[in-house]
Amino acid sequence: MPLEAMIRKLKVSNELDQHDINEIRALPIQMRRLDADAVIVRERDRPEQCCLVSEGFLIRAKMTDRGKRQILSIHVPGDIPDLQSLHLHVMDHDLRTLSESVVGLISHEALRKLTRSRPTVAAALWKESLIDSAVFREWIVNLGVRPAQQRLAHFLLELRQRLTAIGRYCDETFTLPMTQLDLADALGMTAIHVNRVIQASRAEGLFEFRRNEVHLKDLKRLSELSGFDPVYLHQRADL
Amino acid sequence: MPLEAMIRKLKVSNELDQHDINEIRALPIQMRRLDADAVIVRERDRPEQCCLVSEGFLIRAKMTDRGKRQILSIHVPGDIPDLQSLHLHVMDHDLRTLSESVVGLISHEALRKLTRSRPTVAAALWKESLIDSAVFREWIVNLGVRPAQQRLAHFLLELRQRLTAIGRYCDETFTLPMTQLDLADALGMTAIHVNRVIQASRAEGLFEFRRNEVHLKDLKRLSELSGFDPVYLHQRADL
DNA sequence: CGGTGGTTTGATCAAAATCAAGTGAGGTGG
DNA sequence: CCACCTCACTTGATTTTGATCAAACCACCG
């Protein structure tokens, strides 16, 4: 049922009619279970299909010539993290699993056929990639101007918002299968510093982060601190 | 002739047939001259048209609640920096001129009509927005992992590459109407530090930057230093 | 001329990186 | 069942990078 997750996700920002939905449901999809930390596509690959997340967490990341890694985004069920490969034929970054995951592979051919036959779906997918872009912009702001603690808080609040939209956030708690080193590579800091920021935040009663579980304890102060404003996620107002 | 610049730009990454090109040429466009540092659209606006750059430089930027500014991207003739507004109705950032500029405004309505009648053009525009996204990703890497001097060098080399594609780079020299403060806001550092990095780079014979003119003196060392690799710009191989 | 915006310099400070050891929990094999 | 291994996390000491503060300087412009 990963296509259901995709439909649900698309509906977060798009209007689709029954016909569109039926055509999406009819997409040929090849399910695949993947271990944690498995490579899905690598920089410079030329994939022939897109990857729809069904279960688990994925990241996109880029390595520099100096051997440093920058995590570019984190992906949750319903996302199609390599949708861009439909038009950009060479990958400019890696796509990997964070945790054990289930993904559905959909061939570019099938997707292209769908976008030709259903312009509304094409527009919805285009829009998804534009939201993806908006998330990158906010990530730039996060790295560029926010100090470490605010940066982490903002990251967590974004994730909270996105997980809420797919019904995977409740009791102010969610799963986040990232090590402190992963967080460091996402937030442009060192693991040691991430650790110190986590401890400081814990001491201040902002949130707990233990064994891949995040528990947000003071949403109000977290959003003041981080300046998180969900406008850039372009979700429908009624969510 | 700003539509010619757009066509030229689209051709950098796309194949368009004569019919497509004719339809693009037929787009109704309203030309406008703008002063330096003029606002085109602001965060939270809901624009009804897109802005095609004809002459000059534009930036996209976001302000935080703390009053800090992060520049997200820089735009040159041929770009449509707010193409995303076609599908994302609320602006999540500002678009302003850097220098005195000429832009062409094209209504969303006309663009939507064009994308419906010419699927190839729709795909080309989608692809442009995906390249935009790829540029954001590299910007994230720049902010996240590269130290100040490499960061600036990378920024300049990207600009060089993009200006070359539109024929505005020659003799290893190009116009860059940014103050050191603008550079600072783009690169996530302070103007003072930008100044020191520029001076150091000048002393090392890497480049000169005076009165809005950049002169690259040692391309080889600049690219080694910055690790610049143009793959992410997704330009056609034959450029 | 004096203002103004941009650049430059120097001195000091703070945030985060780096270096160097730990601890501690879970998993494996003897 | 326990020794031990590994990976993640934690702590402390030290250094570096870049930020902040303060004050010129300089060129262009009205």
XYZ file of C-alpha atoms in Angstrom, chain A residues 43-44 60 62-66 68-72 83-93 115-116 119 121-127 129-141 143-146 150 185-189 223-229 231-232 234, chain B residues 43-44 60 62-66 68-72 83-93 115-116 119 121-127 129-141 143-146 150 185-189 223-229 231-232 234:
134
model
C 26.046 10.163 -7.063
C 26.698 9.878 -10.818
C 20.036 12.280 0.596
C 26.670 14.535 -0.776
C 30.346 13.841 -0.158
C 33.006 16.444 -0.794
C 36.437 15.818 -2.233
C 37.725 16.361 1.306
C 33.154 15.240 4.394
C 29.508 14.304 4.180
C 26.623 16.724 4.107
C 23.139 15.330 4.591
C 20.758 17.305 2.393
C 11.751 12.276 -8.192
C 14.194 14.696 -9.769
C 15.851 11.787 -11.583
C 12.840 11.748 -13.898
C 14.315 14.829 -15.578
C 17.862 15.117 -14.262
C 19.467 12.019 -15.603
C 22.660 12.002 -13.560
C 22.408 11.824 -9.775
C 24.231 14.681 -8.065
C 23.964 13.079 -4.606
C 2.388 12.543 -16.358
C 1.497 12.613 -20.047
C -1.637 16.628 -16.426
C -0.807 14.426 -11.620
C 2.123 15.931 -13.502
C 1.381 19.262 -11.861
C 1.082 17.597 -8.458
C 4.457 15.907 -8.865
C 6.034 19.115 -10.105
C 4.591 20.802 -7.057
C 9.473 18.801 -6.246
C 8.925 22.510 -5.630
C 8.119 21.829 -1.998
C 11.252 19.729 -1.834
C 13.052 22.810 -3.053
C 11.394 25.001 -0.435
C 12.615 22.600 2.222
C 16.152 22.953 0.862
C 15.839 26.707 1.104
C 14.896 26.503 4.737
C 17.764 24.070 5.305
C 20.081 26.730 3.854
C 18.710 29.269 6.304
C 22.853 26.239 8.234
C 23.550 29.819 7.347
C 22.152 31.839 10.186
C 21.024 29.718 13.091
C 18.308 26.586 17.251
C 26.343 15.700 9.105
C 22.833 17.028 8.609
C 23.338 20.164 10.658
C 26.868 21.028 9.606
C 28.447 20.477 12.993
C 9.373 27.077 18.354
C 10.328 30.397 19.896
C 13.920 29.271 20.011
C 14.072 27.953 16.467
C 11.799 30.469 14.819
C 10.092 27.589 13.047
C 7.305 28.691 10.721
C 4.743 28.197 5.722
C 7.622 26.855 3.653
C 3.235 24.545 1.749
C 7.645 36.576 1.567
C 3.939 35.818 2.043
C 16.278 35.349 -3.303
C 14.855 34.907 3.666
C 14.783 36.844 6.924
C 14.630 35.106 10.282
C 12.679 36.245 13.297
C 16.047 37.299 14.747
C 19.178 37.913 10.114
C 19.138 37.583 6.368
C 20.143 34.502 4.422
C 20.595 34.859 0.685
C 19.393 31.643 -0.961
C 8.961 29.972 -11.267
C 7.901 28.030 -8.180
C 5.111 30.550 -7.604
C 3.284 28.907 -10.492
C 2.440 26.048 -8.127
C 3.338 27.303 -4.650
C 0.944 30.138 -4.185
C 2.485 31.776 -1.143
C 6.045 33.096 -1.369
C 8.301 31.665 1.310
C 11.116 34.136 0.596
C 2.438 24.224 -20.152
C -0.916 22.685 -21.030
C 4.106 19.325 -22.632
C 7.890 23.110 -22.485
C 6.204 22.037 -19.249
C 8.853 19.365 -18.834
C 11.599 21.873 -19.614
C 10.302 24.279 -16.979
C 9.916 21.481 -14.469
C 13.486 20.534 -15.226
C 13.043 24.063 -11.262
C 14.822 20.781 -10.558
C 18.140 22.344 -11.484
C 17.308 25.229 -9.210
C 16.857 22.622 -6.522
C 20.190 21.005 -7.325
C 21.829 24.394 -6.917
C 20.228 24.710 -3.487
C 21.627 21.326 -2.559
C 25.131 22.411 -3.442
C 24.568 25.650 -1.537
C 23.740 23.496 1.499
C 26.986 21.607 1.078
C 27.389 26.205 4.038
C 27.554 22.914 5.843
C 31.032 21.608 5.234
C 33.270 24.125 3.530
C 36.556 27.433 0.011
C 24.602 36.981 3.905
C 24.937 34.562 1.027
C 27.776 32.587 2.545
C 26.623 32.539 6.147
C 29.489 34.618 7.511
C 38.846 24.653 -8.275
C 41.189 22.471 -6.259
C 40.524 24.606 -3.235
C 36.761 24.694 -3.569
C 36.236 21.192 -4.926
C 33.912 22.680 -7.512
C 32.366 20.086 -9.815
C 27.790 18.122 -12.469
C 25.086 19.523 -10.231
C 23.105 19.635 -15.164
